[in-house]
Short mmCIF file of C-alpha atoms in Angstrom, two decimals:
data_model
loop_
_atom_site.label_atom_id
_atom_site.label_comp_id
_atom_site.label_asym_id
_atom_site.label_seq_id
_atom_site.Cartn_x
_atom_site.Cartn_y
_atom_site.Cartn_z
CA MET A 196 -5.12 9.27 -35.95
CA SER A 197 -6.70 5.74 -36.82
CA SER A 198 -9.37 4.02 -34.74
CA PHE A 199 -10.39 0.40 -34.99
CA ILE A 200 -12.43 -1.59 -32.55
CA GLY A 201 -11.42 0.59 -29.56
CA ILE A 202 -7.71 0.51 -30.61
CA GLU A 203 -6.37 3.90 -31.50
CA MET A 204 -2.92 4.92 -32.74
CA VAL A 205 -2.08 8.01 -30.69
CA GLU A 206 1.32 8.54 -32.37
CA GLU A 207 4.03 6.29 -33.96
CA GLY A 208 4.73 3.50 -31.56
CA LYS A 209 1.95 4.54 -29.07
CA LEU A 210 -1.39 2.72 -28.94
CA SER A 211 -4.41 3.52 -26.93
CA VAL A 212 -6.50 0.61 -25.98
CA ASP A 213 -9.67 1.04 -23.74
CA ASN A 214 -8.04 2.74 -20.55
CA LEU A 215 -4.56 1.85 -21.60
CA GLU A 216 -2.00 3.67 -23.37
CA VAL A 217 0.98 1.50 -24.47
CA ASP A 218 4.31 3.18 -25.56
CA GLU A 219 6.82 0.41 -26.82
CA LYS A 220 9.54 3.10 -27.37
CA THR A 221 9.82 3.84 -23.78
CA GLY A 222 8.60 0.61 -22.36
CA ASN A 223 5.68 2.41 -20.48
CA VAL A 224 2.02 1.56 -20.19
CA VAL A 225 -0.16 4.43 -18.82
CA ILE A 226 -3.49 3.45 -17.26
CA SER A 227 -6.23 5.86 -16.57
CA VAL A 228 -8.28 4.94 -13.37
CA ASN A 229 -11.65 6.47 -12.31
CA PRO A 230 -11.46 7.19 -8.53
CA LYS A 231 -15.04 7.29 -8.40
CA ILE A 232 -15.10 3.43 -9.14
CA TYR A 233 -11.74 2.45 -7.44
CA PRO A 234 -10.72 3.90 -4.28
CA MET A 235 -7.16 4.89 -3.47
CA ASN A 236 -6.73 1.77 -1.18
CA THR A 237 -7.45 -0.51 -4.10
CA ILE A 238 -5.28 1.30 -6.53
CA PHE A 239 -2.30 1.09 -4.13
CA SER A 240 -2.97 -2.64 -3.52
CA ALA A 241 -3.12 -3.41 -7.20
CA ALA A 242 0.09 -1.38 -7.86
CA TYR A 243 1.96 -3.02 -5.14
CA ILE A 244 1.40 -6.46 -6.64
CA LEU A 245 3.30 -5.42 -9.95
CA VAL A 246 6.27 -3.90 -8.07
CA ASP A 247 8.38 -6.95 -9.11
CA LYS A 248 7.50 -6.67 -12.78
CA ALA A 249 7.50 -2.94 -13.26
CA TRP A 250 8.33 0.45 -11.80
CA VAL A 251 5.12 2.19 -10.86
CA LEU A 252 4.28 5.87 -10.68
CA ILE A 253 1.03 7.24 -9.40
CA ASP A 254 -0.02 10.73 -10.50
CA GLY A 255 -3.05 12.73 -11.66
CA ASP A 256 -5.99 14.17 -9.90
CA PRO A 257 -7.37 12.04 -6.93
CA ASN A 258 -10.87 13.25 -7.50
CA GLU A 259 -11.16 13.23 -11.35
CA GLU A 260 -8.67 10.85 -12.89
CA ILE A 261 -5.77 8.85 -11.54
CA ILE A 262 -2.95 7.99 -13.89
CA VAL A 263 -0.91 4.88 -13.06
CA GLN A 264 2.37 4.62 -15.12
CA LEU A 265 4.01 1.06 -15.36
CA ARG A 266 7.56 0.97 -16.80
CA ARG A 267 8.37 -2.71 -17.51
CA LYS A 268 11.78 -4.07 -15.77
CA ASP A 269 12.21 -6.72 -18.48
CA SER A 270 11.79 -6.06 -22.21
CA LYS A 271 10.14 -9.57 -22.58
CA ILE A 272 7.08 -8.37 -20.67
CA ASN A 273 4.26 -7.55 -22.95
CA LEU A 274 3.20 -4.03 -22.04
CA GLU A 275 -0.62 -4.56 -22.96
CA GLU A 276 -0.79 -7.76 -20.85
CA LEU A 277 0.86 -5.79 -18.06
CA GLY A 278 -1.72 -3.00 -18.22
CA ARG A 279 -4.54 -5.54 -18.43
CA SER A 280 -3.24 -7.42 -15.35
CA PHE A 281 -3.35 -4.23 -13.42
CA ASN A 282 -6.93 -3.77 -14.40
CA ASN A 283 -7.74 -7.38 -13.20
CA GLU A 284 -5.85 -6.47 -9.88
CA LEU A 285 -8.13 -3.49 -9.56
CA VAL A 286 -11.18 -5.81 -9.61
CA ASN A 287 -9.68 -8.47 -7.53
CA TYR A 288 -9.03 -5.92 -4.61
CA SER A 289 -12.44 -4.27 -5.05
CA VAL A 290 -14.06 -7.72 -4.39
CA TYR A 291 -11.69 -8.41 -1.50
CA ASN A 292 -12.42 -5.11 0.02
CA VAL A 293 -16.10 -5.52 -0.21
CA GLN A 294 -15.79 -8.96 1.36
CA VAL A 295 -13.80 -7.60 4.25
CA GLU A 296 -16.35 -4.91 4.86
CA LYS A 297 -19.21 -7.57 4.80
CA ASN A 298 -17.14 -9.90 7.14
CA ALA A 299 -16.44 -7.17 9.57
CA ILE A 300 -19.92 -7.11 11.05
CA LEU A 301 -19.84 -10.92 11.43
CA ARG A 302 -16.36 -10.90 12.98
CA GLY A 303 -17.33 -8.35 15.42
CA MET A 304 -20.42 -10.34 16.51
CA ILE A 305 -18.23 -13.59 16.72
CA VAL A 306 -15.66 -11.71 19.00
CA GLN A 307 -18.45 -10.26 21.14
CA LYS A 308 -20.19 -13.66 21.70
CA ALA A 309 -16.61 -15.15 22.43
CA LEU A 310 -16.11 -12.51 25.11
CA GLU A 311 -19.50 -12.92 26.59
CA THR A 312 -19.09 -16.65 27.16
CA GLN A 313 -15.53 -16.17 28.47
CA SER A 314 -17.05 -13.64 31.05
CA GLN A 315 -20.02 -16.03 31.97
CA GLU A 316 -17.31 -18.86 32.47
CA SER A 317 -15.29 -16.71 34.70
CA ASP A 318 -18.23 -15.70 36.80
CA VAL A 319 -19.08 -19.43 37.42
CA LYS A 320 -15.26 -19.86 38.44
CA ILE A 321 -15.56 -17.17 40.81
CA GLU A 322 -18.75 -18.61 42.33
CA LYS A 323 -17.08 -21.94 42.86
CA LYS A 324 -14.05 -20.39 44.39
CA ALA A 325 -16.19 -18.34 46.84
CA LYS A 326 -18.25 -21.51 47.61
CA LYS A 327 -15.04 -23.51 48.30
CA ALA A 328 -13.53 -20.67 50.58
CA LYS A 329 -16.86 -20.57 52.53
CA GLU A 330 -16.66 -24.19 53.06
CA ARG A 331 -13.13 -24.14 54.19
CA LYS A 332 -14.06 -21.51 56.66
CA THR A 333 -16.89 -23.46 58.21
CA VAL A 334 -14.65 -26.53 58.57
CA ALA A 335 -11.87 -24.55 60.23
CA ARG A 336 -14.52 -23.03 62.53
CA ALA A 337 -15.99 -26.44 63.41
CA LYS A 338 -12.45 -27.66 64.22
CA THR A 339 -11.66 -24.92 66.61
CA LYS A 340 -15.01 -25.33 68.41
CA ARG A 341 -14.20 -28.96 68.78
CA LYS A 342 -10.66 -28.32 70.06
CA SER A 343 -12.06 -25.70 72.62
CA ARG A 344 -14.73 -28.33 73.87
CA ARG A 345 -11.89 -30.92 74.49
CA LYS A 346 -10.06 -28.30 76.69
CA MET B 83 -6.23 10.86 -20.96
CA GLN B 84 -4.66 13.99 -19.17
CA GLU B 85 -1.15 14.98 -20.29
CA LEU B 86 1.10 15.26 -17.07
CA LYS B 87 4.59 16.69 -16.54
CA PRO B 88 7.27 13.87 -16.44
CA ASN B 89 7.88 12.34 -13.04
CA VAL B 90 11.50 11.26 -13.62
CA ARG B 91 14.15 13.31 -15.53
CA VAL B 92 17.90 13.01 -15.85
CA GLU B 93 19.84 16.32 -16.22
CA GLU B 94 23.72 15.96 -16.41
CA ASN B 95 24.60 14.22 -12.95
CA LYS B 96 21.24 14.76 -11.35
CA ILE B 97 17.98 12.84 -11.15
CA LEU B 98 14.93 15.09 -10.92
CA LEU B 99 11.66 13.62 -9.67
CA ARG B 100 8.24 15.22 -9.36
CA VAL B 101 6.28 13.51 -6.64
CA ASN B 102 2.51 14.09 -6.40
CA LYS B 103 1.52 15.18 -2.89
CA SER B 104 -1.99 13.80 -3.23
CA PHE B 105 -0.66 10.16 -3.44
CA TYR B 106 2.80 10.46 -1.60
CA ASP B 107 2.72 12.19 1.78
CA PHE B 108 5.67 14.00 3.20
CA GLU B 109 6.45 11.37 5.83
CA THR B 110 6.65 8.51 3.08
CA VAL B 111 8.97 10.78 0.98
CA GLU B 112 11.22 11.47 4.05
CA ASN B 113 11.28 7.80 4.79
CA VAL B 114 12.48 6.84 1.37
CA LYS B 115 15.00 9.95 1.18
CA LYS B 116 16.80 8.37 4.17
CA GLN B 117 17.17 5.19 2.21
CA PHE B 118 18.90 6.78 -0.72
CA GLU B 119 21.12 9.28 1.39
CA GLN B 120 23.64 6.40 1.63
CA ILE B 121 24.38 6.45 -2.21
CA ALA B 122 23.37 9.93 -2.98
CA ASP B 123 22.72 13.54 -1.85
CA VAL B 124 19.03 14.10 -1.86
CA LEU B 125 17.41 17.36 -1.72
CA THR B 126 13.49 17.85 -1.52
CA ILE B 127 11.66 21.06 -2.46
CA ASP B 128 8.03 21.36 -1.25
CA THR B 129 5.58 23.01 -3.78
CA LYS B 130 1.76 23.41 -3.53
CA THR B 131 0.96 20.26 -5.41
CA ASP B 132 4.29 18.43 -5.59
CA THR B 133 7.40 17.46 -3.83
CA LEU B 134 10.45 18.04 -6.13
CA ILE B 135 13.44 15.80 -5.44
CA GLU B 136 16.94 16.24 -6.65
CA ILE B 137 18.97 13.08 -6.30
CA THR B 138 22.82 13.59 -6.97
CA PRO B 139 24.43 10.02 -6.96
CA ILE B 140 27.86 9.94 -5.12
CA GLN B 141 29.35 7.58 -7.82
CA LYS B 142 29.28 8.63 -11.55
CA LEU B 143 26.68 6.67 -13.36
CA LYS B 144 25.23 6.31 -16.93
CA SER B 145 22.24 8.24 -17.72
CA GLU B 146 20.03 4.84 -17.92
CA GLU B 147 21.30 3.88 -14.46
CA MET B 148 20.36 7.22 -13.03
CA GLU B 149 16.91 6.93 -14.64
CA ILE B 150 16.49 3.50 -13.01
CA ILE B 151 17.40 5.09 -9.41
CA GLY B 152 14.51 7.61 -10.07
CA TYR B 153 12.04 4.91 -10.78
CA GLU B 154 13.18 2.80 -7.76
CA PHE B 155 12.61 5.81 -5.68
CA PHE B 156 8.91 5.55 -6.64
CA ASN B 157 8.72 1.77 -6.23
CA ARG B 158 10.20 2.30 -2.48
CA LEU B 159 7.50 5.08 -1.92
CA LEU B 160 4.83 2.44 -2.63
CA ASN B 161 6.58 -0.18 -0.45
CA THR B 162 6.69 2.31 2.25
CA ILE B 163 2.98 3.24 1.86
CA LYS B 164 1.89 -0.36 2.08
CA GLU B 165 4.08 -1.04 5.09
CA MET B 166 2.42 1.92 6.82
CA ARG B 167 -1.05 0.96 6.03
CA ASN B 168 -0.40 -2.61 7.31
CA GLU B 169 0.98 -1.45 10.74
#
């Protein structure tokens, strides 16, 4: 086993780089993911993005170490690049999920405000309608009074 | 990196899959199983940690083609999970 700047030859045709294990023979790249850093939701999203380029298998222990195996669909695809793009997608979706969480409070506030103004507007409309109905009633009463006087 | 048992194996005319239950639940597996029943006989065996799946294609296929069917099963599992989560 030889090791050089983080690259390790596991066995012939199999390279271990950072959290990746590249196997040119089988066309697989195996990625080790720490579930304490990346939650399942993020891992599924990152894996789903690569479904067109690779067959994706998820295995391992959800509490200790998650193993993601990517098997390239086309022999032209570089396995190390494929593994690294998976790592990038993990970061992308982590940032996205953090933003979604942050925006959830703000979104809730906006919706609440919109509902409040809508209910205020509808209260004003109801008041106007009641006023008009009252006016119509008084006019009708006056008319009937006038008619009865003429008789 | 931990050593794991293979997830896809081809034996004669059968494709044998090992699906980790921690990541792929029963409902998802059943959903994908239905999709494959048009092209193969599919049998599932439930164990404590995994769902073992035996796929026997109706047509005679090459070993490489059978392996691809096995891997495609996993991609469909992932598709189904994403669809279910988006609902």
